[in-house]
mmCIF file of C-alpha atoms and ligand atoms in Angstrom:
data_model
loop_
_atom_site.group_PDB
_atom_site.id
_atom_site.type_symbol
_atom_site.label_atom_id
_atom_site.label_comp_id
_atom_site.label_asym_id
_atom_site.label_seq_id
_atom_site.Cartn_x
_atom_site.Cartn_y
_atom_site.Cartn_z
ATOM 1 C CA UNK Y 306 0.000 0.000 0.000
ATOM 2 C CA UNK Y 307 1.186 3.496 -0.805
ATOM 3 C CA UNK Y 308 -0.950 6.373 0.502
ATOM 4 C CA UNK Y 309 -3.875 4.026 1.025
ATOM 5 C CA UNK Y 310 -3.746 2.687 -2.525
ATOM 6 C CA UNK Y 311 -2.852 -0.766 -3.742
ATOM 7 C CA UNK Y 312 0.301 -0.948 -5.795
ATOM 8 C CA UNK Y 313 0.388 -1.954 -9.436
ATOM 9 C CA UNK Y 314 3.487 -2.839 -11.428
ATOM 10 C CA UNK Y 315 3.887 -3.546 -15.113
ATOM 11 C CA UNK Y 316 6.484 -3.131 -17.783
ATOM 12 C CA UNK Y 317 7.118 -3.367 -21.477
ATOM 13 C CA UNK Y 318 10.207 -3.984 -23.518
ATOM 14 C CA UNK Y 319 11.444 -1.394 -25.949
ATOM 15 C CA UNK Y 320 12.125 -3.911 -28.662
ATOM 16 C CA UNK Y 321 10.314 -4.088 -31.974
ATOM 17 C CA UNK Y 322 7.730 -1.571 -33.089
ATOM 18 C CA UNK Y 323 4.719 -1.289 -30.809
ATOM 19 C CA UNK Y 324 1.482 -2.509 -32.314
ATOM 20 C CA UNK Y 325 -2.206 -1.898 -31.937
ATOM 21 C CA UNK Y 326 -2.185 -5.108 -29.878
ATOM 22 C CA UNK Y 327 0.183 -3.553 -27.329
ATOM 23 C CA UNK Y 328 -2.031 -0.475 -27.176
ATOM 24 C CA UNK Y 329 -5.456 -2.113 -26.894
ATOM 25 C CA UNK Y 330 -4.198 -5.096 -24.898
ATOM 26 C CA UNK Y 331 -1.974 -3.249 -22.457
ATOM 27 C CA UNK Y 332 -1.486 0.517 -22.630
ATOM 28 C CA UNK Y 333 -5.169 1.411 -22.869
ATOM 29 C CA UNK Y 334 -5.841 -0.765 -19.824
ATOM 30 C CA UNK Y 335 -2.977 0.782 -17.915
ATOM 31 C CA UNK Y 336 -4.531 4.185 -18.352
ATOM 32 C CA UNK Y 337 -7.853 2.914 -16.987
ATOM 33 C CA UNK Y 338 -6.170 1.390 -13.945
ATOM 34 C CA UNK Y 339 -4.113 4.434 -13.122
ATOM 35 C CA UNK Y 340 -6.742 6.124 -10.959
ATOM 36 C CA UNK Y 341 -7.417 3.159 -8.783
ATOM 37 C CA UNK Y 342 -3.843 2.055 -8.085
ATOM 38 C CA UNK Y 343 -0.472 3.526 -7.248
ATOM 39 C CA UNK Y 344 1.199 2.558 -10.501
ATOM 40 C CA UNK Y 345 4.749 1.795 -11.536
ATOM 41 C CA UNK Y 346 5.164 1.447 -15.293
ATOM 42 C CA UNK Y 347 8.671 0.556 -16.304
ATOM 43 C CA UNK Y 348 10.520 0.478 -19.588
ATOM 44 C CA UNK Y 349 12.297 -2.783 -18.873
ATOM 45 C CA UNK Y 350 15.605 -2.257 -20.621
ATOM 46 C CA UNK Y 351 17.486 -4.785 -18.473
ATOM 47 C CA UNK Y 352 15.244 -7.441 -19.944
ATOM 48 C CA UNK Y 353 15.942 -6.277 -23.476
ATOM 49 C CA UNK Y 354 19.623 -7.191 -23.490
ATOM 50 C CA UNK Y 355 18.870 -10.889 -23.034
ATOM 51 C CA UNK Y 356 18.699 -10.661 -26.826
ATOM 52 C CA UNK Y 357 21.484 -8.826 -28.639
ATOM 53 C CA UNK Y 358 20.617 -5.158 -29.247
ATOM 54 C CA UNK Y 359 22.076 -2.292 -31.184
ATOM 55 C CA UNK Y 360 22.923 0.206 -28.382
ATOM 56 C CA UNK Y 361 21.893 3.404 -30.180
ATOM 57 C CA UNK Y 362 18.702 1.764 -31.347
ATOM 58 C CA UNK Y 363 17.839 0.455 -27.885
ATOM 59 C CA UNK Y 364 18.373 3.885 -26.340
ATOM 60 C CA UNK Y 365 16.134 5.520 -28.915
ATOM 61 C CA UNK Y 366 13.408 2.929 -28.614
ATOM 62 C CA UNK Y 367 13.442 3.074 -24.831
ATOM 63 C CA UNK Y 368 12.959 6.832 -24.930
ATOM 64 C CA UNK Y 369 10.181 6.516 -27.490
ATOM 65 C CA UNK Y 370 8.421 3.915 -25.391
ATOM 66 C CA UNK Y 371 8.624 6.054 -22.292
ATOM 67 C CA UNK Y 372 7.262 9.002 -24.263
ATOM 68 C CA UNK Y 373 4.522 6.823 -25.627
ATOM 69 C CA UNK Y 374 3.400 5.822 -22.129
ATOM 70 C CA UNK Y 375 2.698 9.505 -21.542
ATOM 71 C CA UNK Y 376 1.208 10.083 -24.994
ATOM 72 C CA UNK Y 377 -1.194 7.198 -24.394
ATOM 73 C CA UNK Y 378 -2.584 9.074 -21.423
ATOM 74 C CA UNK Y 379 -0.583 8.065 -18.365
ATOM 75 C CA UNK Y 380 -0.032 11.127 -16.209
ATOM 76 C CA UNK Y 381 3.669 11.027 -15.286
ATOM 77 C CA UNK Y 382 3.031 13.075 -12.156
ATOM 78 C CA UNK Y 383 0.735 10.387 -10.816
ATOM 79 C CA UNK Y 384 2.220 7.262 -12.380
ATOM 80 C CA UNK Y 385 5.822 6.328 -11.884
ATOM 81 C CA UNK Y 386 7.093 5.997 -15.446
ATOM 82 C CA UNK Y 387 10.770 5.123 -15.475
ATOM 83 C CA UNK Y 388 13.637 3.119 -16.961
ATOM 84 C CA UNK Y 389 14.407 -0.124 -15.162
ATOM 85 C CA UNK Y 390 18.144 0.525 -15.635
ATOM 86 C CA UNK Y 391 17.877 3.735 -13.584
ATOM 87 C CA UNK Y 392 17.008 1.743 -10.477
ATOM 88 C CA UNK Y 393 19.864 -0.536 -9.476
ATOM 89 C CA UNK Y 394 17.625 -2.330 -7.003
ATOM 90 C CA UNK Y 395 16.169 -4.441 -9.811
ATOM 91 C CA UNK Y 396 19.493 -6.102 -10.524
ATOM 92 C CA UNK Y 397 20.391 -6.391 -6.860
ATOM 93 C CA UNK Y 398 17.141 -8.027 -5.807
ATOM 94 C CA UNK Y 399 17.281 -10.214 -8.873
ATOM 95 C CA UNK Y 400 20.606 -11.646 -7.691
ATOM 96 C CA UNK Y 401 19.211 -12.446 -4.278
ATOM 97 C CA UNK Y 402 16.094 -14.060 -5.744
ATOM 98 C CA UNK Y 403 18.266 -16.134 -8.073
ATOM 99 C CA UNK Y 404 19.459 -17.878 -4.942
ATOM 100 C CA UNK Y 405 15.875 -18.782 -4.073
ATOM 101 C CA UNK Y 406 14.829 -20.040 -7.500
ATOM 102 C CA UNK Y 407 15.448 -23.587 -8.698
ATOM 103 C CA UNK Y 408 16.959 -24.548 -12.027
ATOM 104 C CA UNK Y 409 14.062 -26.939 -12.477
ATOM 105 C CA UNK Y 410 11.559 -24.108 -12.184
ATOM 106 C CA UNK Y 411 13.324 -22.018 -14.816
ATOM 107 C CA UNK Y 412 13.736 -25.027 -17.078
ATOM 108 C CA UNK Y 413 9.968 -25.320 -17.302
ATOM 109 C CA UNK Y 414 9.413 -21.764 -18.594
ATOM 110 C CA UNK Y 415 7.901 -21.979 -22.047
ATOM 111 C CA UNK Y 416 9.070 -18.513 -23.054
ATOM 112 C CA UNK Y 417 12.667 -19.537 -22.351
ATOM 113 C CA UNK Y 418 12.256 -22.596 -24.544
ATOM 114 C CA UNK Y 419 10.752 -20.500 -27.343
ATOM 115 C CA UNK Y 420 13.396 -17.793 -27.155
ATOM 116 C CA UNK Y 421 16.232 -20.303 -26.864
ATOM 117 C CA UNK Y 422 14.993 -21.968 -30.040
ATOM 118 C CA UNK Y 423 14.748 -18.620 -31.797
ATOM 119 C CA UNK Y 424 18.164 -17.370 -30.679
ATOM 120 C CA UNK Y 425 20.076 -20.638 -30.712
ATOM 121 C CA UNK Y 426 23.400 -18.821 -31.174
ATOM 122 C CA UNK Y 427 22.956 -16.800 -27.978
ATOM 123 C CA UNK Y 428 21.361 -18.849 -25.228
ATOM 124 C CA UNK Y 429 22.832 -16.779 -22.421
ATOM 125 C CA UNK Y 430 22.314 -17.111 -18.675
ATOM 126 C CA UNK Y 431 20.300 -13.876 -18.650
ATOM 127 C CA UNK Y 432 17.756 -15.371 -20.992
ATOM 128 C CA UNK Y 433 17.435 -18.271 -18.564
ATOM 129 C CA UNK Y 434 17.057 -16.147 -15.441
ATOM 130 C CA UNK Y 435 14.858 -13.533 -17.137
ATOM 131 C CA UNK Y 436 11.804 -14.595 -15.063
ATOM 132 C CA UNK Y 437 13.744 -13.975 -11.845
ATOM 133 C CA UNK Y 438 14.442 -10.409 -12.936
ATOM 134 C CA UNK Y 439 10.751 -10.040 -13.660
ATOM 135 C CA UNK Y 440 9.974 -11.330 -10.166
ATOM 136 C CA UNK Y 441 12.382 -8.760 -8.750
ATOM 137 C CA UNK Y 442 10.634 -5.970 -10.700
ATOM 138 C CA UNK Y 443 7.313 -6.859 -9.175
ATOM 139 C CA UNK Y 444 8.400 -7.688 -5.633
ATOM 140 C CA UNK Y 445 10.656 -4.645 -5.314
ATOM 141 C CA UNK Y 446 7.584 -2.395 -5.234
ATOM 142 C CA UNK Y 447 5.474 -4.769 -3.118
ATOM 143 C CA UNK Y 448 2.993 -4.828 -5.984
ATOM 144 C CA UNK Y 449 -0.504 -6.135 -5.277
ATOM 145 C CA UNK Y 450 -1.531 -6.425 -8.895
ATOM 146 C CA UNK Y 451 0.277 -6.994 -12.171
ATOM 147 C CA UNK Y 452 -1.570 -6.506 -15.453
ATOM 148 C CA UNK Y 453 -0.093 -9.057 -17.832
ATOM 149 C CA UNK Y 454 -0.977 -10.906 -20.954
ATOM 150 C CA UNK Y 455 -1.704 -14.598 -20.789
ATOM 151 C CA UNK Y 456 1.809 -15.328 -22.135
ATOM 152 C CA UNK Y 457 3.332 -13.889 -18.953
ATOM 153 C CA UNK Y 458 1.172 -15.847 -16.504
ATOM 154 C CA UNK Y 459 3.781 -18.540 -16.022
ATOM 155 C CA UNK Y 460 6.320 -15.903 -15.002
ATOM 156 C CA UNK Y 461 3.860 -14.398 -12.576
ATOM 157 C CA UNK Y 462 3.176 -17.788 -11.022
ATOM 158 C CA UNK Y 463 6.902 -18.223 -10.549
ATOM 159 C CA UNK Y 464 7.061 -14.782 -8.915
ATOM 160 C CA UNK Y 465 4.418 -15.839 -6.436
ATOM 161 C CA UNK Y 466 6.186 -19.117 -5.690
ATOM 162 C CA UNK Y 467 9.529 -17.448 -5.088
ATOM 163 C CA UNK Y 468 7.937 -14.751 -2.908
ATOM 164 C CA UNK Y 469 6.098 -17.335 -0.856
ATOM 165 C CA UNK Y 470 9.250 -19.387 -0.469
ATOM 166 C CA UNK Y 471 11.167 -16.342 0.721
ATOM 167 C CA UNK Y 472 8.387 -15.300 3.106
ATOM 168 C CA UNK Y 473 8.256 -18.853 4.431
ATOM 169 C CA UNK Y 474 11.890 -18.592 5.485
ATOM 170 C CA UNK Y 475 12.152 -14.963 6.612
ATOM 171 C CA UNK Y 476 8.646 -13.859 7.558
ATOM 172 C CA UNK Y 477 6.341 -11.523 5.674
ATOM 173 C CA UNK Y 478 8.765 -9.609 3.497
ATOM 174 C CA UNK Y 479 7.003 -9.578 0.131
ATOM 175 C CA UNK Y 480 3.443 -8.845 -0.888
ATOM 176 C CA UNK Y 481 2.163 -11.765 -2.960
ATOM 177 C CA UNK Y 482 1.050 -10.256 -6.283
ATOM 178 C CA UNK Y 483 -2.076 -11.146 -8.210
ATOM 179 C CA UNK Y 484 -2.348 -11.177 -11.972
ATOM 180 C CA UNK Y 485 -4.721 -8.714 -13.528
ATOM 181 C CA UNK Y 486 -5.893 -10.206 -16.766
ATOM 182 C CA UNK Y 487 -7.698 -7.645 -18.872
ATOM 183 C CA UNK Y 488 -11.066 -8.400 -20.404
ATOM 184 C CA UNK Y 489 -10.954 -11.233 -22.911
ATOM 185 C CA UNK Y 490 -11.638 -8.960 -25.869
ATOM 186 C CA UNK Y 491 -8.313 -7.280 -25.349
ATOM 187 C CA UNK Y 492 -6.308 -10.028 -27.007
ATOM 188 C CA UNK Y 493 -5.670 -8.729 -30.481
ATOM 189 C CA UNK Y 494 -4.771 -11.244 -33.181
ATOM 190 C CA UNK Y 495 -2.717 -10.967 -36.351
ATOM 191 C CA UNK Y 496 -4.592 -9.503 -39.327
ATOM 192 C CA UNK Y 497 -3.027 -12.084 -41.605
ATOM 193 C CA UNK Y 498 -3.416 -15.134 -39.357
ATOM 194 C CA UNK Y 499 -6.185 -14.521 -36.813
ATOM 195 C CA UNK Y 500 -5.196 -17.627 -34.841
ATOM 196 C CA UNK Y 501 -1.881 -15.996 -33.942
ATOM 197 C CA UNK Y 502 -1.381 -13.083 -31.560
ATOM 198 C CA UNK Y 503 -0.584 -9.717 -33.166
ATOM 199 C CA UNK Y 504 3.104 -9.419 -32.439
ATOM 200 C CA UNK Y 505 5.670 -6.674 -32.768
ATOM 201 C CA UNK Y 506 8.156 -9.253 -34.007
ATOM 202 C CA UNK Y 507 5.957 -10.524 -36.853
ATOM 203 C CA UNK Y 508 7.870 -10.344 -40.108
ATOM 204 C CA UNK Y 509 4.824 -9.591 -42.232
ATOM 205 C CA UNK Y 510 4.083 -5.849 -41.858
ATOM 206 C CA UNK Y 511 0.480 -6.412 -42.949
ATOM 207 C CA UNK Y 512 -0.106 -8.698 -39.978
ATOM 208 C CA UNK Y 513 0.159 -5.869 -37.474
ATOM 209 C CA UNK Y 514 -1.043 -2.304 -37.237
ATOM 210 C CA UNK Y 515 1.781 -0.280 -35.757
ATOM 211 C CA UNK Y 516 1.033 2.433 -33.279
ATOM 212 C CA UNK Y 517 2.635 4.994 -35.551
ATOM 213 C CA UNK Y 518 0.977 3.902 -38.810
ATOM 214 C CA UNK Y 519 -0.791 6.760 -40.585
ATOM 215 C CA UNK Y 520 -4.489 6.656 -41.397
ATOM 216 C CA UNK Y 521 -4.047 5.455 -44.984
ATOM 217 C CA UNK Y 522 -1.813 2.606 -43.909
ATOM 218 C CA UNK Y 523 -4.230 1.579 -41.183
ATOM 219 C CA UNK Y 524 -7.209 1.572 -43.561
ATOM 220 C CA UNK Y 525 -5.212 -0.403 -46.135
ATOM 221 C CA UNK Y 526 -4.084 -3.045 -43.614
ATOM 222 C CA UNK Y 527 -7.655 -3.636 -42.481
ATOM 223 C CA UNK Y 528 -8.816 -3.852 -46.078
ATOM 224 C CA UNK Y 529 -6.356 -6.712 -46.538
ATOM 225 C CA UNK Y 530 -7.221 -8.467 -43.285
ATOM 226 C CA UNK Y 531 -7.788 -12.197 -43.655
ATOM 227 C CA UNK Y 532 -11.393 -13.205 -43.024
ATOM 228 C CA UNK Y 533 -13.388 -16.218 -44.264
ATOM 229 C CA UNK Y 534 -16.014 -17.232 -46.779
ATOM 230 C CA UNK Y 535 -18.970 -17.486 -44.391
ATOM 231 C CA UNK Y 536 -20.295 -14.123 -45.613
ATOM 232 C CA UNK Y 537 -21.907 -13.337 -42.265
ATOM 233 C CA UNK Y 538 -20.843 -11.089 -39.442
ATOM 234 C CA UNK Y 539 -21.036 -13.071 -36.228
ATOM 235 C CA UNK Y 540 -18.990 -13.121 -33.050
ATOM 236 C CA UNK Y 541 -17.852 -16.717 -32.938
ATOM 237 C CA UNK Y 542 -14.655 -18.774 -32.639
ATOM 238 C CA UNK Y 543 -15.496 -20.366 -35.980
ATOM 239 C CA UNK Y 544 -14.807 -17.016 -37.618
ATOM 240 C CA UNK Y 545 -11.593 -15.894 -35.902
ATOM 241 C CA UNK Y 546 -10.858 -13.178 -38.469
ATOM 242 C CA UNK Y 547 -14.252 -11.523 -38.108
ATOM 243 C CA UNK Y 548 -14.166 -12.008 -34.345
ATOM 244 C CA UNK Y 549 -10.808 -10.230 -34.199
ATOM 245 C CA UNK Y 550 -12.142 -7.326 -36.271
ATOM 246 C CA UNK Y 551 -15.135 -7.050 -33.954
ATOM 247 C CA UNK Y 552 -12.878 -7.199 -30.891
ATOM 248 C CA UNK Y 553 -10.746 -4.394 -32.261
ATOM 249 C CA UNK Y 554 -13.821 -2.378 -33.144
ATOM 250 C CA UNK Y 555 -15.271 -2.860 -29.656
ATOM 251 C CA UNK Y 556 -12.019 -1.948 -27.913
ATOM 252 C CA UNK Y 557 -11.850 1.269 -29.927
ATOM 253 C CA UNK Y 558 -15.484 2.282 -29.546
ATOM 254 C CA UNK Y 559 -16.326 0.853 -26.082
ATOM 255 C CA UNK Y 560 -19.196 -1.095 -27.653
ATOM 256 C CA UNK Y 561 -20.068 -4.666 -26.738
ATOM 257 C CA UNK Y 562 -19.762 -7.482 -29.306
ATOM 258 C CA UNK Y 563 -23.572 -7.828 -29.320
ATOM 259 C CA UNK Y 564 -23.991 -4.157 -30.185
ATOM 260 C CA UNK Y 565 -21.374 -4.404 -32.914
ATOM 261 C CA UNK Y 566 -22.897 -7.523 -34.449
ATOM 262 C CA UNK Y 567 -26.258 -5.791 -34.537
ATOM 263 C CA UNK Y 568 -24.755 -2.698 -36.130
ATOM 264 C CA UNK Y 569 -23.202 -4.731 -38.956
ATOM 265 C CA UNK Y 570 -26.093 -7.122 -39.406
ATOM 266 C CA UNK Y 571 -26.643 -7.761 -43.097
ATOM 267 C CA UNK Y 572 -23.664 -5.662 -44.162
ATOM 268 C CA UNK Y 573 -20.616 -6.918 -46.028
ATOM 269 C CA UNK Y 574 -17.067 -7.633 -44.840
ATOM 270 C CA UNK Y 575 -15.803 -4.635 -46.789
ATOM 271 C CA UNK Y 576 -17.938 -2.271 -44.770
ATOM 272 C CA UNK Y 577 -16.871 -3.855 -41.504
ATOM 273 C CA UNK Y 578 -13.200 -3.574 -42.449
ATOM 274 C CA UNK Y 579 -13.598 0.080 -43.397
ATOM 275 C CA UNK Y 580 -15.407 0.875 -40.145
ATOM 276 C CA UNK Y 581 -12.780 -0.889 -38.042
ATOM 277 C CA UNK Y 582 -9.981 0.909 -39.873
ATOM 278 C CA UNK Y 583 -11.594 4.258 -39.192
ATOM 279 C CA UNK Y 584 -12.253 3.461 -35.547
ATOM 280 C CA UNK Y 585 -8.613 2.495 -35.093
ATOM 281 C CA UNK Y 586 -7.337 5.603 -36.861
ATOM 282 C CA UNK Y 587 -9.583 7.734 -34.635
ATOM 283 C CA UNK Y 588 -8.103 6.180 -31.506
ATOM 284 C CA UNK Y 589 -4.474 6.252 -32.593
ATOM 285 C CA UNK Y 590 -4.533 9.710 -34.190
ATOM 286 C CA UNK Y 591 -4.581 11.719 -30.942
ATOM 287 C CA UNK Y 592 -1.943 9.449 -29.366
ATOM 288 C CA UNK Y 593 0.335 9.998 -32.355
ATOM 289 C CA UNK Y 594 -0.184 13.739 -32.252
ATOM 290 C CA UNK Y 595 0.608 13.918 -28.566
ATOM 291 C CA UNK Y 596 3.668 11.719 -29.105
ATOM 292 C CA UNK Y 597 4.997 14.134 -31.735
ATOM 293 C CA UNK Y 598 4.455 17.090 -29.415
ATOM 294 C CA UNK Y 599 6.051 15.414 -26.418
ATOM 295 C CA UNK Y 600 9.015 14.241 -28.463
ATOM 296 C CA UNK Y 601 9.893 17.849 -29.200
ATOM 297 C CA UNK Y 602 9.886 18.799 -25.530
ATOM 298 C CA UNK Y 603 13.201 17.306 -24.457
ATOM 299 C CA UNK Y 604 13.440 19.231 -21.192
ATOM 300 C CA UNK Y 605 10.017 18.079 -20.039
ATOM 301 C CA UNK Y 606 10.686 14.415 -20.747
ATOM 302 C CA UNK Y 607 14.113 14.649 -19.102
ATOM 303 C CA UNK Y 608 12.541 16.070 -15.972
ATOM 304 C CA UNK Y 609 9.963 13.261 -15.877
ATOM 305 C CA UNK Y 610 12.733 10.699 -16.261
ATOM 306 C CA UNK Y 611 14.709 12.151 -13.405
ATOM 307 C CA UNK Y 612 11.818 12.689 -11.004
ATOM 308 C CA UNK Y 613 10.344 9.282 -11.526
ATOM 309 C CA UNK Y 614 13.672 7.476 -11.256
ATOM 310 C CA UNK Y 615 14.090 9.140 -7.853
ATOM 311 C CA UNK Y 616 10.611 8.072 -6.819
ATOM 312 C CA UNK Y 617 11.111 4.495 -8.008
ATOM 313 C CA UNK Y 618 14.479 4.324 -6.259
ATOM 314 C CA UNK Y 619 12.944 5.450 -3.008
ATOM 315 C CA UNK Y 620 10.430 2.597 -2.914
ATOM 316 C CA UNK Y 621 12.830 0.049 -4.360
ATOM 317 C CA UNK Y 622 15.472 0.794 -1.751
ATOM 318 C CA UNK Y 623 12.982 0.385 1.057
ATOM 319 C CA UNK Y 624 12.308 -3.179 0.003
ATOM 320 C CA UNK Y 625 15.894 -3.963 -0.923
ATOM 321 C CA UNK Y 626 17.313 -2.863 2.456
ATOM 322 C CA UNK Y 627 14.768 -5.009 4.236
ATOM 323 C CA UNK Y 628 15.633 -8.032 2.107
ATOM 324 C CA UNK Y 629 19.378 -7.523 2.550
ATOM 325 C CA UNK Y 630 18.942 -7.424 6.299
ATOM 326 C CA UNK Y 631 16.780 -10.550 6.300
ATOM 327 C CA UNK Y 632 19.301 -12.623 4.383
ATOM 328 C CA UNK Y 633 22.107 -11.529 6.702
ATOM 329 C CA UNK Y 634 24.069 -8.840 4.875
ATOM 330 C CA UNK Y 635 25.871 -6.525 7.302
ATOM 331 C CA UNK Y 636 24.211 -3.271 8.187
ATOM 332 C CA UNK Y 637 25.527 -0.086 6.602
ATOM 333 C CA UNK Y 638 27.368 2.330 8.849
ATOM 334 C CA UNK Y 639 26.312 5.911 8.208
HETATM 335 N N1 LIG P 468 8.332 -9.958 -19.475
HETATM 336 C C1 LIG P 468 7.344 -8.976 -19.820
HETATM 337 C C2 LIG P 468 7.037 -9.090 -21.317
HETATM 338 O O1 LIG P 468 7.875 -9.482 -22.086
HETATM 339 C C3 LIG P 468 7.814 -7.581 -19.518
HETATM 340 C C4 LIG P 468 8.035 -7.410 -18.062
HETATM 341 C C5 LIG P 468 9.224 -7.334 -17.426
HETATM 342 C C6 LIG P 468 7.028 -7.315 -17.059
HETATM 343 N N2 LIG P 468 9.045 -7.192 -16.083
HETATM 344 C C7 LIG P 468 7.704 -7.177 -15.844
HETATM 345 C C8 LIG P 468 5.635 -7.337 -17.103
HETATM 346 C C9 LIG P 468 7.024 -7.092 -14.635
HETATM 347 C C10 LIG P 468 4.942 -7.246 -15.896
HETATM 348 C C11 LIG P 468 5.640 -7.126 -14.681
HETATM 349 O O2 LIG P 468 5.940 -8.739 -21.711
#
């Protein structure tokens, strides 16, 4: 608890180009949650180097992502928006938690197996212990809730296990975090293969709408979206392409699937695609505009970065000092 509010932690990696899926599935939700919780939203750059990065590129992307958090509507005076690498406590707690996590547990992580297969030439120890760093992120702020996608649930379960194990030995040190899974409609699928999640690492640019795509590009990508030959607009798993379009439409317009189905009753796929494209462009347009404005204001962003790193450090250090004492590190003489 901070000032009577429950604590929320989440983070995103600054790798790849952010997509509509990241916005509707995560960012948009973050904004909604930011009144209710004391929120920490991190740009998790320590996680990013588990895969080889171009340094200049990583720096630029991290800054863009941080700016985008604000452009999407997160008030940086209320929400702690910061770079993970500016708070050394993440790495320090991660080391300690490594000593309370079993090889067997990490070996079971499906994301590790996937990434190891994808980057067979660089299966480094960081890639293996990535979930421990994620646990440290969350536990460092004594987070009560963690909004995550379904693909991160296994990591969150591990976080809970490690926290409970630690608490079992040393007493109540960590808050045990709960997952916050957004509403089911928030999972946005690829426009080219609606059985696959829309991903920033997809090689086909038509599969994803990028957050910075202009209106024409957005409309064109929806026009090309893969559908089916049922020739009916229904919200059903048998028509994953149409269902995805309806989900996107609903997320952008705050309508329910029933309302949307009714609205498009008897109309063709072309009309649906055009309407979805416009709804998406309407939602992304203001975010893009604000991003451009913010990007020009270097001094403002710099100030946010500094202030929030200080704030994050304050809370992180509180937890870290407690943990260090519990495990038996000598007290600091001041
Ligand atoms: N691993 C998450 C992802 O790839 C990002 C992340 C890092 C995260 N630390 C976190 C998410 C802590 C939630 C909480 O999506």
